[in-house]
PDB file of C-alpha atoms in Angstrom:
ATOM      1  CA  MET A 191      79.300 105.226 124.122  1.00  0.00           C
ATOM      2  CA  CYS A 192      81.229 102.095 123.232  1.00  0.00           C
ATOM      3  CA  CYS A 193      81.313 100.827 119.683  1.00  0.00           C
ATOM      4  CA  ASP A 194      79.175  97.812 120.590  1.00  0.00           C
ATOM      5  CA  GLU A 195      76.274  99.993 121.764  1.00  0.00           C
ATOM      6  CA  LYS A 196      76.766 102.223 118.780  1.00  0.00           C
ATOM      7  CA  PHE A 197      76.590  99.253 116.443  1.00  0.00           C
ATOM      8  CA  HIS A 198      73.045  98.500 117.590  1.00  0.00           C
ATOM      9  CA  GLU A 199      71.893 102.109 117.498  1.00  0.00           C
ATOM     10  CA  LEU A 200      73.155 102.929 114.033  1.00  0.00           C
ATOM     11  CA  SER A 201      71.101 102.380 110.893  1.00  0.00           C
ATOM     12  CA  ILE A 202      72.221 102.210 107.294  1.00  0.00           C
ATOM     13  CA  GLY A 203      72.024 105.722 105.858  1.00  0.00           C
ATOM     14  CA  ASP A 204      72.773 107.477 109.154  1.00  0.00           C
ATOM     15  CA  GLU A 205      75.123 110.400 108.632  1.00  0.00           C
ATOM     16  CA  PHE A 206      77.530 111.664 111.282  1.00  0.00           C
ATOM     17  CA  ALA A 207      78.070 115.365 111.958  1.00  0.00           C
ATOM     18  CA  PRO A 208      80.509 116.606 109.322  1.00  0.00           C
ATOM     19  CA  LEU A 209      83.982 117.855 110.154  1.00  0.00           C
ATOM     20  CA  ILE A 210      84.863 121.215 108.623  1.00  0.00           C
ATOM     21  CA  LYS A 211      88.467 122.345 108.183  1.00  0.00           C
ATOM     22  CA  LYS A 212      90.212 125.175 106.413  1.00  0.00           C
ATOM     23  CA  MET A 213      93.487 124.275 104.709  1.00  0.00           C
ATOM     24  CA  THR A 214      96.222 126.876 105.015  1.00  0.00           C
ATOM     25  CA  GLN A 215      99.834 127.058 103.892  1.00  0.00           C
ATOM     26  CA  GLU A 216     100.849 127.155 107.574  1.00  0.00           C
ATOM     27  CA  LYS A 217      99.110 123.826 108.202  1.00  0.00           C
ATOM     28  CA  ILE A 218     100.744 122.324 105.121  1.00  0.00           C
ATOM     29  CA  ASN A 219     104.148 123.539 106.335  1.00  0.00           C
ATOM     30  CA  ALA A 220     103.555 122.052 109.800  1.00  0.00           C
ATOM     31  CA  TYR A 221     102.518 118.695 108.324  1.00  0.00           C
ATOM     32  CA  VAL A 222     105.396 118.546 105.855  1.00  0.00           C
ATOM     33  CA  SER A 223     107.893 119.423 108.603  1.00  0.00           C
ATOM     34  CA  THR A 224     107.022 116.149 110.360  1.00  0.00           C
ATOM     35  CA  ALA A 225     107.488 114.013 107.280  1.00  0.00           C
ATOM     36  CA  GLU A 226     111.198 114.408 106.487  1.00  0.00           C
ATOM     37  CA  ASP A 227     109.941 114.046 102.936  1.00  0.00           C
ATOM     38  CA  TYR A 228     110.513 117.378 101.244  1.00  0.00           C
ATOM     39  CA  ASN A 229     108.550 118.004  98.063  1.00  0.00           C
ATOM     40  CA  PRO A 230     108.557 121.598  96.811  1.00  0.00           C
ATOM     41  CA  ILE A 231     105.056 121.250  95.346  1.00  0.00           C
ATOM     42  CA  HIS A 232     103.724 121.479  98.922  1.00  0.00           C
ATOM     43  CA  VAL A 233     105.840 124.259 100.385  1.00  0.00           C
ATOM     44  CA  ASP A 234     107.660 126.288  97.716  1.00  0.00           C
ATOM     45  CA  VAL A 235     105.162 128.812  96.393  1.00  0.00           C
ATOM     46  CA  GLU A 236     107.396 130.090  93.576  1.00  0.00           C
ATOM     47  CA  PHE A 237     108.282 126.581  92.411  1.00  0.00           C
ATOM     48  CA  ALA A 238     104.642 125.452  92.591  1.00  0.00           C
ATOM     49  CA  LYS A 239     103.433 128.414  90.515  1.00  0.00           C
ATOM     50  CA  LYS A 240     105.495 127.105  87.599  1.00  0.00           C
ATOM     51  CA  THR A 241     103.960 123.604  87.716  1.00  0.00           C
ATOM     52  CA  SER A 242     100.690 122.412  86.208  1.00  0.00           C
ATOM     53  CA  PHE A 243      99.064 122.930  89.634  1.00  0.00           C
ATOM     54  CA  LYS A 244      99.838 126.694  89.434  1.00  0.00           C
ATOM     55  CA  GLY A 245     100.345 126.800  93.194  1.00  0.00           C
ATOM     56  CA  THR A 246     101.093 124.683  96.245  1.00  0.00           C
ATOM     57  CA  ILE A 247      98.904 121.712  97.111  1.00  0.00           C
ATOM     58  CA  ALA A 248      98.474 119.837 100.386  1.00  0.00           C
ATOM     59  CA  PRO A 249      99.890 116.321 100.732  1.00  0.00           C
ATOM     60  CA  GLY A 250      97.029 113.868 100.150  1.00  0.00           C
ATOM     61  CA  PHE A 251      97.945 112.075 103.362  1.00  0.00           C
ATOM     62  CA  GLN A 252      97.307 115.254 105.330  1.00  0.00           C
ATOM     63  CA  CYS A 253      93.603 115.215 104.428  1.00  0.00           C
ATOM     64  CA  ILE A 254      93.235 111.490 105.093  1.00  0.00           C
ATOM     65  CA  ALA A 255      93.764 112.432 108.732  1.00  0.00           C
ATOM     66  CA  TYR A 256      90.434 114.288 108.704  1.00  0.00           C
ATOM     67  CA  ILE A 257      88.589 111.059 107.976  1.00  0.00           C
ATOM     68  CA  SER A 258      90.526 109.360 110.762  1.00  0.00           C
ATOM     69  CA  GLU A 259      89.567 112.185 113.129  1.00  0.00           C
ATOM     70  CA  LEU A 260      85.875 111.826 112.322  1.00  0.00           C
ATOM     71  CA  MET A 261      85.957 108.039 112.726  1.00  0.00           C
ATOM     72  CA  ALA A 262      87.887 108.349 116.015  1.00  0.00           C
ATOM     73  CA  ARG A 263      85.299 110.819 117.285  1.00  0.00           C
ATOM     74  CA  GLU A 264      82.442 108.449 116.434  1.00  0.00           C
ATOM     75  CA  PHE A 265      83.919 105.041 117.274  1.00  0.00           C
ATOM     76  CA  GLY A 266      86.792 105.672 119.696  1.00  0.00           C
ATOM     77  CA  GLU A 267      88.546 102.429 120.599  1.00  0.00           C
ATOM     78  CA  GLY A 268      86.764 100.587 117.787  1.00  0.00           C
ATOM     79  CA  TRP A 269      88.587 102.834 115.367  1.00  0.00           C
ATOM     80  CA  TYR A 270      92.005 102.919 117.026  1.00  0.00           C
ATOM     81  CA  VAL A 271      92.176  99.128 117.154  1.00  0.00           C
ATOM     82  CA  GLY A 272      90.385  97.561 114.236  1.00  0.00           C
ATOM     83  CA  GLY A 273      89.726 100.527 111.944  1.00  0.00           C
ATOM     84  CA  THR A 274      90.279 100.320 108.196  1.00  0.00           C
ATOM     85  CA  LEU A 275      90.385 102.958 105.450  1.00  0.00           C
ATOM     86  CA  ASP A 276      90.196 102.533 101.666  1.00  0.00           C
ATOM     87  CA  LEU A 277      90.596 105.764  99.739  1.00  0.00           C
ATOM     88  CA  ARG A 278      91.019 107.424  96.395  1.00  0.00           C
ATOM     89  CA  LEU A 279      92.334 110.957  96.023  1.00  0.00           C
ATOM     90  CA  THR A 280      90.333 112.662  93.308  1.00  0.00           C
ATOM     91  CA  ARG A 281      91.382 116.310  93.323  1.00  0.00           C
ATOM     92  CA  PRO A 282      94.222 118.387  94.784  1.00  0.00           C
ATOM     93  CA  VAL A 283      93.648 120.405  97.948  1.00  0.00           C
ATOM     94  CA  ARG A 284      94.991 123.952  97.970  1.00  0.00           C
ATOM     95  CA  PRO A 285      95.643 126.502 100.694  1.00  0.00           C
ATOM     96  CA  GLY A 286      92.417 128.420 101.268  1.00  0.00           C
ATOM     97  CA  ASN A 287      90.167 125.433 100.523  1.00  0.00           C
ATOM     98  CA  THR A 288      87.393 124.739 103.012  1.00  0.00           C
ATOM     99  CA  LEU A 289      86.999 121.003 103.356  1.00  0.00           C
ATOM    100  CA  VAL A 290      83.978 119.114 104.592  1.00  0.00           C
ATOM    101  CA  THR A 291      84.504 115.522 105.717  1.00  0.00           C
ATOM    102  CA  ARG A 292      81.432 113.308 105.823  1.00  0.00           C
ATOM    103  CA  ALA A 293      80.711 109.704 106.766  1.00  0.00           C
ATOM    104  CA  ILE A 294      77.477 107.801 106.144  1.00  0.00           C
ATOM    105  CA  VAL A 295      76.741 104.322 107.480  1.00  0.00           C
ATOM    106  CA  ALA A 296      76.725 102.030 104.448  1.00  0.00           C
ATOM    107  CA  ASP A 297      76.608  98.589 106.079  1.00  0.00           C
ATOM    108  CA  LYS A 298      76.736  96.698 109.359  1.00  0.00           C
ATOM    109  CA  LYS A 299      77.935  93.142 109.624  1.00  0.00           C
ATOM    110  CA  GLY A 300      79.457  90.553 111.915  1.00  0.00           C
ATOM    111  CA  ALA A 301      82.718  88.700 111.334  1.00  0.00           C
ATOM    112  CA  ASP A 302      84.812  86.538 113.687  1.00  0.00           C
ATOM    113  CA  GLY A 303      82.439  87.380 116.527  1.00  0.00           C
ATOM    114  CA  LYS A 304      83.064  91.111 115.987  1.00  0.00           C
ATOM    115  CA  LYS A 305      80.596  93.638 114.726  1.00  0.00           C
ATOM    116  CA  ILE A 306      81.742  95.967 111.978  1.00  0.00           C
ATOM    117  CA  VAL A 307      80.271  99.277 110.823  1.00  0.00           C
ATOM    118  CA  ILE A 308      81.210 100.296 107.295  1.00  0.00           C
ATOM    119  CA  CYS A 309      80.897 103.941 106.272  1.00  0.00           C
ATOM    120  CA  GLU A 310      81.121 105.687 102.943  1.00  0.00           C
ATOM    121  CA  VAL A 311      83.465 108.591 103.481  1.00  0.00           C
ATOM    122  CA  ARG A 312      84.027 111.666 101.394  1.00  0.00           C
ATOM    123  CA  ILE A 313      85.799 114.989 101.556  1.00  0.00           C
ATOM    124  CA  THR A 314      84.515 117.854  99.437  1.00  0.00           C
ATOM    125  CA  ASN A 315      85.875 121.343  98.886  1.00  0.00           C
ATOM    126  CA  GLN A 316      83.990 124.642  99.039  1.00  0.00           C
ATOM    127  CA  ASN A 317      82.763 124.096  95.463  1.00  0.00           C
ATOM    128  CA  ASN A 318      81.252 120.771  96.519  1.00  0.00           C
ATOM    129  CA  GLU A 319      83.838 118.924  94.433  1.00  0.00           C
ATOM    130  CA  ASP A 320      85.091 115.601  95.778  1.00  0.00           C
ATOM    131  CA  VAL A 321      88.728 115.628  96.808  1.00  0.00           C
ATOM    132  CA  MET A 322      88.713 112.194  98.464  1.00  0.00           C
ATOM    133  CA  LEU A 323      86.333 109.229  98.342  1.00  0.00           C
ATOM    134  CA  GLY A 324      86.265 105.822  99.911  1.00  0.00           C
ATOM    135  CA  THR A 325      85.141 103.639 102.776  1.00  0.00           C
ATOM    136  CA  ALA A 326      86.111 103.371 106.415  1.00  0.00           C
ATOM    137  CA  SER A 327      85.163 100.688 108.923  1.00  0.00           C
ATOM    138  CA  ALA A 328      85.273 100.391 112.703  1.00  0.00           C
ATOM    139  CA  ARG A 329      84.603  97.339 114.841  1.00  0.00           C
ATOM    140  CA  SER A 330      83.065  96.634 118.191  1.00  0.00           C
ATOM    141  CA  LEU A 331      85.257  95.309 120.953  1.00  0.00           C
ATOM    142  CA  GLY A 332      82.706  92.784 122.227  1.00  0.00           C
TER     143      GLY A 332
ATOM    144  CA  MET D 193     131.909 115.910 101.570  1.00  0.00           C
ATOM    145  CA  GLU D 194     131.005 113.371  98.890  1.00  0.00           C
ATOM    146  CA  GLU D 195     127.490 113.821  97.567  1.00  0.00           C
ATOM    147  CA  LYS D 196     125.270 110.760  97.755  1.00  0.00           C
ATOM    148  CA  GLN D 197     124.158 109.665  94.292  1.00  0.00           C
ATOM    149  CA  VAL D 198     120.420 109.293  93.908  1.00  0.00           C
ATOM    150  CA  ARG D 199     118.540 107.959  90.947  1.00  0.00           C
ATOM    151  CA  GLU D 200     114.930 107.465  90.020  1.00  0.00           C
ATOM    152  CA  TRP D 201     113.237 104.188  90.928  1.00  0.00           C
ATOM    153  CA  VAL D 202     111.535 103.511  87.619  1.00  0.00           C
ATOM    154  CA  TYR D 203     108.879 100.883  86.903  1.00  0.00           C
ATOM    155  CA  ASP D 204     111.328  98.496  85.264  1.00  0.00           C
ATOM    156  CA  ASP D 205     113.498  98.501  88.435  1.00  0.00           C
ATOM    157  CA  ILE D 206     110.594  97.200  90.483  1.00  0.00           C
ATOM    158  CA  VAL D 207     110.174  93.460  91.007  1.00  0.00           C
ATOM    159  CA  LYS D 208     107.053  91.884  92.458  1.00  0.00           C
ATOM    160  CA  GLY D 209     107.913  90.309  95.820  1.00  0.00           C
ATOM    161  CA  MET D 210     110.976  92.446  96.470  1.00  0.00           C
ATOM    162  CA  HIS D 211     111.453  93.622 100.050  1.00  0.00           C
ATOM    163  CA  LEU D 212     112.472  97.190 100.786  1.00  0.00           C
ATOM    164  CA  PRO D 213     114.937  98.030 103.568  1.00  0.00           C
ATOM    165  CA  ASP D 214     113.396  98.170 107.054  1.00  0.00           C
ATOM    166  CA  ILE D 215     112.802 101.661 108.414  1.00  0.00           C
ATOM    167  CA  THR D 216     112.466 102.729 112.029  1.00  0.00           C
ATOM    168  CA  TYR D 217     110.752 105.852 113.267  1.00  0.00           C
ATOM    169  CA  THR D 218     109.543 107.447 116.464  1.00  0.00           C
ATOM    170  CA  ILE D 219     106.761 109.960 116.867  1.00  0.00           C
ATOM    171  CA  THR D 220     108.192 112.098 119.612  1.00  0.00           C
ATOM    172  CA  SER D 221     105.981 114.453 121.557  1.00  0.00           C
ATOM    173  CA  GLU D 222     107.526 117.324 119.593  1.00  0.00           C
ATOM    174  CA  ILE D 223     106.759 115.702 116.212  1.00  0.00           C
ATOM    175  CA  LEU D 224     103.271 114.831 117.446  1.00  0.00           C
ATOM    176  CA  GLU D 225     102.545 118.462 118.316  1.00  0.00           C
ATOM    177  CA  ARG D 226     103.600 119.657 114.867  1.00  0.00           C
ATOM    178  CA  TYR D 227     101.625 116.853 113.213  1.00  0.00           C
ATOM    179  CA  LEU D 228      98.475 117.704 115.176  1.00  0.00           C
ATOM    180  CA  ASP D 229      98.974 121.344 114.267  1.00  0.00           C
ATOM    181  CA  GLY D 230      99.120 120.340 110.593  1.00  0.00           C
ATOM    182  CA  ILE D 231      95.958 118.263 110.731  1.00  0.00           C
ATOM    183  CA  ASP D 232      94.204 120.652 113.109  1.00  0.00           C
ATOM    184  CA  ASP D 233      93.232 117.935 115.595  1.00  0.00           C
ATOM    185  CA  LEU D 234      93.017 118.843 119.286  1.00  0.00           C
ATOM    186  CA  ASN D 235      91.880 115.463 120.633  1.00  0.00           C
ATOM    187  CA  PRO D 236      93.000 115.423 124.318  1.00  0.00           C
ATOM    188  CA  LEU D 237      93.770 111.718 123.978  1.00  0.00           C
ATOM    189  CA  TYR D 238      96.866 112.799 122.051  1.00  0.00           C
ATOM    190  CA  LEU D 239      97.765 115.892 124.046  1.00  0.00           C
ATOM    191  CA  ASP D 240      96.523 115.729 127.619  1.00  0.00           C
ATOM    192  CA  GLU D 241      98.242 113.076 129.758  1.00  0.00           C
ATOM    193  CA  GLU D 242      95.803 113.401 132.636  1.00  0.00           C
ATOM    194  CA  TYR D 243      92.757 113.059 130.378  1.00  0.00           C
ATOM    195  CA  ALA D 244      94.331 110.153 128.517  1.00  0.00           C
ATOM    196  CA  ARG D 245      95.246 108.349 131.760  1.00  0.00           C
ATOM    197  CA  LYS D 246      91.545 108.126 132.620  1.00  0.00           C
ATOM    198  CA  SER D 247      90.676 106.794 129.145  1.00  0.00           C
ATOM    199  CA  PRO D 248      90.565 103.088 128.189  1.00  0.00           C
ATOM    200  CA  PHE D 249      94.109 103.557 126.862  1.00  0.00           C
ATOM    201  CA  GLY D 250      95.602 104.549 130.230  1.00  0.00           C
ATOM    202  CA  GLY D 251      97.817 107.217 128.685  1.00  0.00           C
ATOM    203  CA  ARG D 252      98.438 109.332 125.606  1.00  0.00           C
ATOM    204  CA  ILE D 253      98.386 107.699 122.178  1.00  0.00           C
ATOM    205  CA  VAL D 254      99.132 108.998 118.675  1.00  0.00           C
ATOM    206  CA  PRO D 255      96.590 109.140 115.832  1.00  0.00           C
ATOM    207  CA  PRO D 256      96.715 105.774 114.053  1.00  0.00           C
ATOM    208  CA  ILE D 257      96.848 107.418 110.638  1.00  0.00           C
ATOM    209  CA  SER D 258     100.132 109.097 111.577  1.00  0.00           C
ATOM    210  CA  MET D 259     101.813 106.014 110.078  1.00  0.00           C
ATOM    211  CA  ALA D 260     100.971 107.634 106.731  1.00  0.00           C
ATOM    212  CA  ILE D 261     103.755 110.169 107.313  1.00  0.00           C
ATOM    213  CA  TYR D 262     106.378 107.428 107.145  1.00  0.00           C
ATOM    214  CA  THR D 263     104.913 104.878 104.735  1.00  0.00           C
ATOM    215  CA  THR D 264     105.053 107.173 101.698  1.00  0.00           C
ATOM    216  CA  VAL D 265     106.755 105.714  98.634  1.00  0.00           C
ATOM    217  CA  SER D 266     109.509 108.331  98.695  1.00  0.00           C
ATOM    218  CA  ASN D 267     110.278 107.579 102.336  1.00  0.00           C
ATOM    219  CA  LEU D 268     110.278 103.817 101.803  1.00  0.00           C
ATOM    220  CA  ILE D 269     112.816 103.952  98.977  1.00  0.00           C
ATOM    221  CA  LYS D 270     115.079 106.555 100.565  1.00  0.00           C
ATOM    222  CA  PRO D 271     117.393 103.882 102.068  1.00  0.00           C
ATOM    223  CA  LEU D 272     117.927 102.543  98.531  1.00  0.00           C
ATOM    224  CA  GLY D 273     119.352 105.938  97.573  1.00  0.00           C
ATOM    225  CA  MET D 274     116.496 106.348  95.122  1.00  0.00           C
ATOM    226  CA  VAL D 275     113.735 108.846  94.496  1.00  0.00           C
ATOM    227  CA  VAL D 276     110.331 108.486  92.869  1.00  0.00           C
ATOM    228  CA  PRO D 277     110.111 109.718  89.274  1.00  0.00           C
ATOM    229  CA  PRO D 278     108.318 113.057  88.877  1.00  0.00           C
ATOM    230  CA  GLY D 279     104.640 112.739  88.086  1.00  0.00           C
ATOM    231  CA  LEU D 280     103.883 109.789  90.344  1.00  0.00           C
ATOM    232  CA  VAL D 281     100.177 109.849  91.229  1.00  0.00           C
ATOM    233  CA  GLN D 282      98.604 108.194  94.271  1.00  0.00           C
ATOM    234  CA  ALA D 283      95.720 106.096  92.950  1.00  0.00           C
ATOM    235  CA  TYR D 284      94.514 104.114  95.962  1.00  0.00           C
ATOM    236  CA  GLN D 285      95.474 103.617  99.564  1.00  0.00           C
ATOM    237  CA  ARG D 286      94.316 101.293 102.299  1.00  0.00           C
ATOM    238  CA  TYR D 287      95.138 101.359 105.999  1.00  0.00           C
ATOM    239  CA  GLU D 288      94.398  98.908 108.784  1.00  0.00           C
ATOM    240  CA  PHE D 289      94.931  99.809 112.431  1.00  0.00           C
ATOM    241  CA  THR D 290      95.550  96.864 114.728  1.00  0.00           C
ATOM    242  CA  GLY D 291      97.227  98.283 117.806  1.00  0.00           C
ATOM    243  CA  ILE D 292      97.700 101.550 119.604  1.00  0.00           C
ATOM    244  CA  VAL D 293     100.900 103.571 119.342  1.00  0.00           C
ATOM    245  CA  ARG D 294     102.178 105.880 122.046  1.00  0.00           C
ATOM    246  CA  PRO D 295     104.353 108.972 121.757  1.00  0.00           C
ATOM    247  CA  ASP D 296     108.093 108.184 121.826  1.00  0.00           C
ATOM    248  CA  GLU D 297     107.532 104.542 120.917  1.00  0.00           C
ATOM    249  CA  LYS D 298     110.096 103.133 118.469  1.00  0.00           C
ATOM    250  CA  LEU D 299     108.391 101.581 115.446  1.00  0.00           C
ATOM    251  CA  LEU D 300     109.620  99.397 112.619  1.00  0.00           C
ATOM    252  CA  ILE D 301     108.285  99.398 109.052  1.00  0.00           C
ATOM    253  CA  LYS D 302     108.713  96.303 106.884  1.00  0.00           C
ATOM    254  CA  SER D 303     107.692  96.803 103.255  1.00  0.00           C
ATOM    255  CA  VAL D 304     107.283  94.633 100.197  1.00  0.00           C
ATOM    256  CA  VAL D 305     106.253  95.162  96.579  1.00  0.00           C
ATOM    257  CA  GLU D 306     103.055  93.158  96.684  1.00  0.00           C
ATOM    258  CA  ASP D 307     102.133  93.620  93.049  1.00  0.00           C
ATOM    259  CA  LYS D 308     102.899  95.510  89.853  1.00  0.00           C
ATOM    260  CA  TYR D 309     100.685  95.560  86.793  1.00  0.00           C
ATOM    261  CA  GLU D 310      99.672  97.590  83.782  1.00  0.00           C
ATOM    262  CA  LYS D 311      96.054  98.496  83.183  1.00  0.00           C
ATOM    263  CA  LYS D 312      94.695 100.750  80.443  1.00  0.00           C
ATOM    264  CA  GLY D 313      98.235 101.867  79.643  1.00  0.00           C
ATOM    265  CA  ARG D 314      98.988 102.880  83.231  1.00  0.00           C
ATOM    266  CA  LYS D 315     101.666 101.338  85.411  1.00  0.00           C
ATOM    267  CA  PHE D 316     100.507 100.441  88.924  1.00  0.00           C
ATOM    268  CA  VAL D 317     102.672  99.306  91.839  1.00  0.00           C
ATOM    269  CA  GLN D 318     101.201  98.068  95.115  1.00  0.00           C
ATOM    270  CA  LEU D 319     103.414  98.504  98.165  1.00  0.00           C
ATOM    271  CA  LYS D 320     102.504  96.894 101.465  1.00  0.00           C
ATOM    272  CA  SER D 321     104.032  98.250 104.672  1.00  0.00           C
ATOM    273  CA  GLU D 322     103.565  96.633 108.058  1.00  0.00           C
ATOM    274  CA  VAL D 323     104.327  98.634 111.193  1.00  0.00           C
ATOM    275  CA  PHE D 324     105.492  96.858 114.355  1.00  0.00           C
ATOM    276  CA  ASN D 325     106.084  98.087 117.890  1.00  0.00           C
ATOM    277  CA  GLU D 326     109.089  97.160 120.029  1.00  0.00           C
ATOM    278  CA  LYS D 327     107.314  94.045 121.300  1.00  0.00           C
ATOM    279  CA  GLY D 328     107.029  92.854 117.705  1.00  0.00           C
ATOM    280  CA  GLU D 329     103.262  93.377 117.629  1.00  0.00           C
ATOM    281  CA  LYS D 330     101.791  94.629 114.387  1.00  0.00           C
ATOM    282  CA  VAL D 331     100.095  97.970 115.006  1.00  0.00           C
ATOM    283  CA  GLY D 332      99.130  98.849 111.466  1.00  0.00           C
ATOM    284  CA  THR D 333      99.403  98.097 107.771  1.00  0.00           C
ATOM    285  CA  SER D 334      99.303 100.357 104.752  1.00  0.00           C
ATOM    286  CA  TRP D 335      98.881  99.544 101.106  1.00  0.00           C
ATOM    287  CA  LEU D 336      99.748 102.266  98.611  1.00  0.00           C
ATOM    288  CA  THR D 337      98.999 101.868  94.933  1.00  0.00           C
ATOM    289  CA  PRO D 338     100.544 104.718  92.970  1.00  0.00           C
ATOM    290  CA  ILE D 339     100.581 105.105  89.200  1.00  0.00           C
ATOM    291  CA  TRP D 340     104.191 105.195  88.060  1.00  0.00           C
ATOM    292  CA  SER D 341     105.038 107.859  85.530  1.00  0.00           C
ATOM    293  CA  LYS D 342     107.973 106.013  83.938  1.00  0.00           C
TER     294      LYS D 342
END
């Protein structure tokens, strides 16, 4: 379904199927290896134990990708070209955390002849604590 | 070999309006595979050339949010020979995706300090990074607003 059709079918308050992921140290290592941006808090278990986090944490940007994945699944081209994300990181993500990414339609509007769907997005951990909060929008291509 | 001197980029070093050195990067197919492994995303649009060829994109693309790998503060200031002070906290981030990116495409990041301000005793810096493809088309923009520790 194209984003334009979807725009008409969606109602404010509609919730998309959540995305569930398990964070592991292996996934953190894979992500960090692409970044050329070494920070021991993500990958060095012994170092991380001695910090206030008491263990490794995932890069915040790694989890942002889950929201992008959900929006891409729902809006396709309208996300890849025309998507926006506004986010706050509220809690660290640790290896072993199970993360649930959700998006709820918060608004629909038109601008410059394009139709935009705005979603409230949120990632929670297995204790139902927010780790990331914000909004994401996708636009129709019509 | 002479060791490159690095120092911390502290709040007082930062000037509103200052441009950071341009950075280029390429998401090769090999980097893309590791990235997708890290984010646990098996979308065939990124991985399967035949599937992607039949899509509206006519070939494989990379996840738009992959720009976040390269627009981190520490990566942006690396060419200055500087590092972020310990304790830097990401407060807010915004991304806009305006064009598709394909594997092995060479991309250019142009960054500027859009704002710096103190609020409730905290030091905020807003960095804007625009990402361009080889045709000079803007494919994405990121705004990071970390809280500086010193």
